[in-house]
PDB file of C-alpha atoms in Angstrom:
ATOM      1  CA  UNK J  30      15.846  91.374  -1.550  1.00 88.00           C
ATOM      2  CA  UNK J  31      14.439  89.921  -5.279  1.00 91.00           C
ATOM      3  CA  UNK J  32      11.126  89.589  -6.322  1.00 96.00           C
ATOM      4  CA  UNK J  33       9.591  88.051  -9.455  1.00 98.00           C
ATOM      5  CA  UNK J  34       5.877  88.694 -10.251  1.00 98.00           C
ATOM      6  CA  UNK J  35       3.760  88.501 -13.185  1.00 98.00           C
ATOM      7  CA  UNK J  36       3.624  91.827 -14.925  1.00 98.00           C
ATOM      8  CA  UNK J  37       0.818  94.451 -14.984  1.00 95.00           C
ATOM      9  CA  UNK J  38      -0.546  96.259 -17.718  1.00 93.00           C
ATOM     10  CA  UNK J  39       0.511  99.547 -16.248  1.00 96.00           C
ATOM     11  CA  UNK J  40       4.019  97.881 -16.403  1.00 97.00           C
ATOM     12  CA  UNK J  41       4.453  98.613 -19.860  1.00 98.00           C
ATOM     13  CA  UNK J  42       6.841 101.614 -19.626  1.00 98.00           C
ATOM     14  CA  UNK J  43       9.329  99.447 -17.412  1.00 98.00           C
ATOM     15  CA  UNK J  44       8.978  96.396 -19.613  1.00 98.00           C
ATOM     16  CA  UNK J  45      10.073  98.681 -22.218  1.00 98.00           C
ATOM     17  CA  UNK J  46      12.955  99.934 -20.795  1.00 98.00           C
ATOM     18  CA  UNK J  47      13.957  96.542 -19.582  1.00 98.00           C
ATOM     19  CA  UNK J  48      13.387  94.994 -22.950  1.00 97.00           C
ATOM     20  CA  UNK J  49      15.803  97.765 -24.945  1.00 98.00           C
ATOM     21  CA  UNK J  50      18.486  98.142 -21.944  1.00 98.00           C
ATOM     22  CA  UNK J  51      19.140  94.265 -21.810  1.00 97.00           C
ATOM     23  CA  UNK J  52      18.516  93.655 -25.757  1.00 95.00           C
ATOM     24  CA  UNK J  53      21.196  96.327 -26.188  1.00 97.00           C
ATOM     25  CA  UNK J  54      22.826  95.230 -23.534  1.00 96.00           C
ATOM     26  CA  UNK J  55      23.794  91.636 -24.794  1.00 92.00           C
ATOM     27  CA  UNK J  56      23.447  92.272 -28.462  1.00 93.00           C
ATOM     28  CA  UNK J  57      24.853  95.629 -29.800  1.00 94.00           C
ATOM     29  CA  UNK J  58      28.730  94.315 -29.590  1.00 94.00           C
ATOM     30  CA  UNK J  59      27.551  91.794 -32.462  1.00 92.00           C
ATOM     31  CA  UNK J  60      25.151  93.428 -34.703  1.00 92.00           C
ATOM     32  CA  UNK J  61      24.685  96.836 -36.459  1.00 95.00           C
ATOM     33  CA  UNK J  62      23.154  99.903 -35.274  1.00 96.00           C
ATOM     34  CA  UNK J  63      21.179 100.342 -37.910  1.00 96.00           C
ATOM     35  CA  UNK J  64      19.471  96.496 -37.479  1.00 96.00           C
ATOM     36  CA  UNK J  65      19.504  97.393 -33.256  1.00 95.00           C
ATOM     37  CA  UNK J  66      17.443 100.009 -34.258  1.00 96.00           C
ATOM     38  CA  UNK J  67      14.926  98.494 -36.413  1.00 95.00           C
ATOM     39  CA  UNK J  68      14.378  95.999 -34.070  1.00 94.00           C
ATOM     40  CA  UNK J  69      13.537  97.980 -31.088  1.00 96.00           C
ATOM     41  CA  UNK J  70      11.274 100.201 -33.100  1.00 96.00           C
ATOM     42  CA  UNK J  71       9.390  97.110 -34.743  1.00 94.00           C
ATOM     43  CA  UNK J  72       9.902  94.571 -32.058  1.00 94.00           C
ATOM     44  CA  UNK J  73       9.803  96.482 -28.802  1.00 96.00           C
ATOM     45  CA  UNK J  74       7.601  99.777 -29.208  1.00 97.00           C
ATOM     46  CA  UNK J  75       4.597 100.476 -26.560  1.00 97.00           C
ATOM     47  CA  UNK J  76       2.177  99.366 -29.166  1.00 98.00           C
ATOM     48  CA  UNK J  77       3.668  95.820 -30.019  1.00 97.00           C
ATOM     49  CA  UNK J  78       4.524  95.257 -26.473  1.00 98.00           C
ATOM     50  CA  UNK J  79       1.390  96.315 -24.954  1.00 97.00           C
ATOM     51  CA  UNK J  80      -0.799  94.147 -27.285  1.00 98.00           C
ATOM     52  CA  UNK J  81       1.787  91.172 -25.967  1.00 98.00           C
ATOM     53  CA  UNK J  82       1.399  92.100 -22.332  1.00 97.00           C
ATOM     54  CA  UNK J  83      -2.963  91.764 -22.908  1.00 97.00           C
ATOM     55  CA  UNK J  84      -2.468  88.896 -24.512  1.00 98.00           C
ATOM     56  CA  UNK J  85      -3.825  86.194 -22.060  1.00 98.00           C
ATOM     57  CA  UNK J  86      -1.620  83.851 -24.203  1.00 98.00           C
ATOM     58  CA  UNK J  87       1.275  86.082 -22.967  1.00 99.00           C
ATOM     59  CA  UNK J  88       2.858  86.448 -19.533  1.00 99.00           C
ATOM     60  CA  UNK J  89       5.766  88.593 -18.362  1.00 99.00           C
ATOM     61  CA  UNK J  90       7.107  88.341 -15.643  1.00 99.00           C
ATOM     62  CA  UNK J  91       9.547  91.207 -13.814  1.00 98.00           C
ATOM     63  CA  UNK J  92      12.561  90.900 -11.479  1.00 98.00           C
ATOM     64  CA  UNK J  93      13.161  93.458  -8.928  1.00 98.00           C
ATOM     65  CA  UNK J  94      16.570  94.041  -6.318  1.00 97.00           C
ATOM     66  CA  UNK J  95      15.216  96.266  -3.499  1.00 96.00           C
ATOM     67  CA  UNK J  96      12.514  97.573  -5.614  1.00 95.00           C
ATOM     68  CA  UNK J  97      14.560  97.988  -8.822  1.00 97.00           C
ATOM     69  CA  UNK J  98      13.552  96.269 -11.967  1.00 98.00           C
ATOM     70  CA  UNK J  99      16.630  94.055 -12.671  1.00 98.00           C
ATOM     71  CA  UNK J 100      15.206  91.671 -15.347  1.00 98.00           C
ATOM     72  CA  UNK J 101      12.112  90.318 -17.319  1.00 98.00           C
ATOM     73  CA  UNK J 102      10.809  86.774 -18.849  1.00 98.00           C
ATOM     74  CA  UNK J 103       7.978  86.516 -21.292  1.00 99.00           C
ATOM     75  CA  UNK J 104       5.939  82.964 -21.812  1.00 99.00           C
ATOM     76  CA  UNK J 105       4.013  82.133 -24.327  1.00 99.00           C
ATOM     77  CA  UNK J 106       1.110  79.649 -24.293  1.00 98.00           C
ATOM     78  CA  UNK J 107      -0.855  78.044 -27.470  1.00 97.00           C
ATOM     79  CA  UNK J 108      -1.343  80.128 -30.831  1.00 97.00           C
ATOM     80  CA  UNK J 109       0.757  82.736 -28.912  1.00 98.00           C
ATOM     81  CA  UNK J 110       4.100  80.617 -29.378  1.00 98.00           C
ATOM     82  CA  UNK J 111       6.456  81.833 -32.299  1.00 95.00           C
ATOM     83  CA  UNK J 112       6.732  78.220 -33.707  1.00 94.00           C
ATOM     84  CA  UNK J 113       3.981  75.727 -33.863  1.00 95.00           C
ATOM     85  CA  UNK J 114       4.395  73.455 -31.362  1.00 96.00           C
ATOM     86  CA  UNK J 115       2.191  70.496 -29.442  1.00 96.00           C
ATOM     87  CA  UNK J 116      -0.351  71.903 -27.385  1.00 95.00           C
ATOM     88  CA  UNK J 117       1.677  70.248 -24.127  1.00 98.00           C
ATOM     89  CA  UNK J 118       4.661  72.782 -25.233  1.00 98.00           C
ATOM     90  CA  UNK J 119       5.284  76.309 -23.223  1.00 99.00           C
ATOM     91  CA  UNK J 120       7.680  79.061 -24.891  1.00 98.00           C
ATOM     92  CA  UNK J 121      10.401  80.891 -23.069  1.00 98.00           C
ATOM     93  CA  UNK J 122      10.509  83.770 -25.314  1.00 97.00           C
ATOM     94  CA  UNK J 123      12.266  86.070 -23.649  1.00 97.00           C
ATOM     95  CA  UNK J 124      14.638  85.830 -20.289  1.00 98.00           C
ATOM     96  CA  UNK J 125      16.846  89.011 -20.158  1.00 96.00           C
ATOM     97  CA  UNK J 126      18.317  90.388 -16.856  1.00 97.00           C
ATOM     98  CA  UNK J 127      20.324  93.726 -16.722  1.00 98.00           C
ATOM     99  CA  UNK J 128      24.297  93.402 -16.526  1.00 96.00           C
ATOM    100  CA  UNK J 129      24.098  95.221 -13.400  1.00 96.00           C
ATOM    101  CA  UNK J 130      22.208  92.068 -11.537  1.00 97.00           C
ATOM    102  CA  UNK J 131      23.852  89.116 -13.867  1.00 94.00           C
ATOM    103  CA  UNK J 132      25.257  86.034 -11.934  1.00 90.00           C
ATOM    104  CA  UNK J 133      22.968  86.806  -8.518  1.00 92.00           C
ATOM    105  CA  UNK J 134      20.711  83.567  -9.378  1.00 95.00           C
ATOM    106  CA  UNK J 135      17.634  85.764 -11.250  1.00 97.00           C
ATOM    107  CA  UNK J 136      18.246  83.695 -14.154  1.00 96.00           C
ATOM    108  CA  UNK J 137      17.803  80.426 -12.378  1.00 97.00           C
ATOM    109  CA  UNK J 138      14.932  82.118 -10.481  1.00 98.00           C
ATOM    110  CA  UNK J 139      13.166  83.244 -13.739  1.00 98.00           C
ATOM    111  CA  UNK J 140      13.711  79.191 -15.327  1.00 98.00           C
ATOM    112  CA  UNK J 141      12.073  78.173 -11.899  1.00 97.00           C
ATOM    113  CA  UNK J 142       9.086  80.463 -12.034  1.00 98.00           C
ATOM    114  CA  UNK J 143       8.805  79.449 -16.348  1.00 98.00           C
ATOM    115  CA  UNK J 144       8.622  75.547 -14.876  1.00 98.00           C
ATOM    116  CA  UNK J 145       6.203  76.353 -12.370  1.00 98.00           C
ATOM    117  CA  UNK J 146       3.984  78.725 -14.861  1.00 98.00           C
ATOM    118  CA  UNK J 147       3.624  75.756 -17.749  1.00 98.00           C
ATOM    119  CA  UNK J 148       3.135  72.805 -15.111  1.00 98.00           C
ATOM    120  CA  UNK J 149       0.361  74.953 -13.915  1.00 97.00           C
ATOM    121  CA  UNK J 150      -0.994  75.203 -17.288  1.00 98.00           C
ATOM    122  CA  UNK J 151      -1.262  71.574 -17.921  1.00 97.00           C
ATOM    123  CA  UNK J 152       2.319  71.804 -20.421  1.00 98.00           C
ATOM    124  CA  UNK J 153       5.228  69.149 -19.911  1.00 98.00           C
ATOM    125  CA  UNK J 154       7.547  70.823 -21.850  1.00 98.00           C
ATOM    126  CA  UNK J 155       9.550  74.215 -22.124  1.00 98.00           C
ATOM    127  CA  UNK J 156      10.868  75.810 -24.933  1.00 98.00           C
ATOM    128  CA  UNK J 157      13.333  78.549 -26.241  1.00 98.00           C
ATOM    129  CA  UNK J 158      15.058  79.962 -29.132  1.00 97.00           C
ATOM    130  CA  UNK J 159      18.810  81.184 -28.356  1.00 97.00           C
ATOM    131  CA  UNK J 160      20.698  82.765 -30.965  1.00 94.00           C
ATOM    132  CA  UNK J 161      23.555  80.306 -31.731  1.00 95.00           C
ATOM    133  CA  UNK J 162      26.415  82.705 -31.117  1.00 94.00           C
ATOM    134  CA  UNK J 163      25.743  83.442 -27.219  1.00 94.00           C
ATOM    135  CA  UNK J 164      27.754  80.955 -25.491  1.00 95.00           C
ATOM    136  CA  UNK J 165      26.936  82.148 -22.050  1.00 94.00           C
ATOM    137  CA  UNK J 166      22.481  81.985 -22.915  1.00 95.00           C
ATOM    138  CA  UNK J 167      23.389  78.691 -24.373  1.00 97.00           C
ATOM    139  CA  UNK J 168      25.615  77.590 -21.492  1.00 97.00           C
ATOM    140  CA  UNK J 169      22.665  78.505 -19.294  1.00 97.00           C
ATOM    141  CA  UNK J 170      20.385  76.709 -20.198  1.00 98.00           C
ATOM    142  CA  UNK J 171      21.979  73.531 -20.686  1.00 98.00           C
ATOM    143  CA  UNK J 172      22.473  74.025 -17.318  1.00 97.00           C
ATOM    144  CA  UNK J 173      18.915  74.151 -16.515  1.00 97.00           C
ATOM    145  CA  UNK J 174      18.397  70.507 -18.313  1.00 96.00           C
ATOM    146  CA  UNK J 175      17.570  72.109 -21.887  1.00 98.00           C
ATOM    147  CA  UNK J 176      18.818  70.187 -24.636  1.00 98.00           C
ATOM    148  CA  UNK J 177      19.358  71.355 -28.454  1.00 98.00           C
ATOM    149  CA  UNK J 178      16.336  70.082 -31.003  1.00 98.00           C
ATOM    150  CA  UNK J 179      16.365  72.121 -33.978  1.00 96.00           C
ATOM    151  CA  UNK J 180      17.001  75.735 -35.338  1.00 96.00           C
ATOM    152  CA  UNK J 181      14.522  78.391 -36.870  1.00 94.00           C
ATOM    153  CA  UNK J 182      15.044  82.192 -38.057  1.00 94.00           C
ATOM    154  CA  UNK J 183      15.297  84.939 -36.122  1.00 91.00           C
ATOM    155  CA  UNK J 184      15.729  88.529 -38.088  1.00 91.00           C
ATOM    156  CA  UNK J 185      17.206  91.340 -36.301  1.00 88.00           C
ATOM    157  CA  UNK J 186      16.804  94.435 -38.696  1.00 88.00           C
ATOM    158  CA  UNK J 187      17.958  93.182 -42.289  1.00 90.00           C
ATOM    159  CA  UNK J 188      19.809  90.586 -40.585  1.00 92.00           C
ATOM    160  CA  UNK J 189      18.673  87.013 -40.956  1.00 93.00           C
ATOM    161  CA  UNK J 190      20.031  84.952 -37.865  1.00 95.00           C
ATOM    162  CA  UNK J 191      19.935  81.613 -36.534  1.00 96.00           C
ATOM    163  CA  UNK J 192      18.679  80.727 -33.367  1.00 95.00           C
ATOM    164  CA  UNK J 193      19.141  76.492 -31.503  1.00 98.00           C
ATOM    165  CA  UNK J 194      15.560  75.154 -30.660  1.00 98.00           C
ATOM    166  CA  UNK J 195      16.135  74.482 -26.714  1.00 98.00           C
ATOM    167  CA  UNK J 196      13.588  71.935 -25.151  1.00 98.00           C
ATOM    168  CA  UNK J 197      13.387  70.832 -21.571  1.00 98.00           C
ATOM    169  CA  UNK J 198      10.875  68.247 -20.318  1.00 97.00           C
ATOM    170  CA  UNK J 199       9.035  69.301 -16.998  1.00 97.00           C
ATOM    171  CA  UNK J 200       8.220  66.175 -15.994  1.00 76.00           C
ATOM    172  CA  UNK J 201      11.933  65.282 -15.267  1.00 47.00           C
ATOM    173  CA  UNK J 202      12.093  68.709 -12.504  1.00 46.00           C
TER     174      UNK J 202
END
């Protein structure tokens, strides 16, 4: 049996181990170790992700299979948002589910539960950045009604990368 709840503080060690295992997971074919590295020190150590998990502006969220974490989603609200956006606007930063539990519907669940979490912060619209080389994140979420609206930066270690502005508008759930 799944479950998706909103993370707790003393999650942190699992959100950790979620975040590098499915990072490395669907990125370490395509980019250097070197830049893998420097990202998960920077990006996902306990202190940067513990100051995002008591962020109020922050929410994770964690999947579990018969207890096991299979997955985790992070949504950002307001200032907390990594582009400015209107203040109706709700960020999917991060949706990542282990290879292990891929194709079992947690993605779909997770896009649910991010629709549900922004309507019931007043915010008509989702957002995401997806690196413009992953066909199957991209495929997803056109799936899920998001449609392609810009482009910004994303650097992974030394490595400047481009990731496709995804917007879908709540009110047409």
């Amino acid at each position: 049996m799944s479950e998706i709840s909103i993370a707790e503080n003393t999650q942190l060690q699992t959100i950790r181990d979620l975040s590098i295992a499915t990072f490395r997971q669907t990125f370490a074919d395509t980019n250097t170790e070197e830049d893998m590295r420097d990202y998960i020190a920077h990006g996902l150590s306990p202190e940067v992700l513990g100051k995002e998990l008591a962020d109020p502006l922050q929410t994770f969220f964690v999947a579990t299979v018969d207890g096991v974490p299979a997955g985790y989603m992070k949504v950002n609200l307001g200032t907390a948002q990594t582009e400015r956006m209107p203040d109706d606007h709700a960020e999917v930063q991060r949706l990542y589910v282990l290879a292990d539990f891929k194709r079992h519907g947690l993605g779909t669940r997770f896009m649910r539960t991010a629709e549900q979490f922004a309507s019931a912060h007043g915010k008509q619209t989702l957002w995401l950045g997806v690196w413009e080389h992953n066909e199957p994140a991209k495929a997803f979420y056109r799936k899920m009604g998001f449609v392609e609206t810009g482009a910004h930066t994303f650097v992974l270690g030394s490595d400047a990368q481009t990731d496709l502005i995804m917007k879908h508008a709540l009110t047409a759930c």
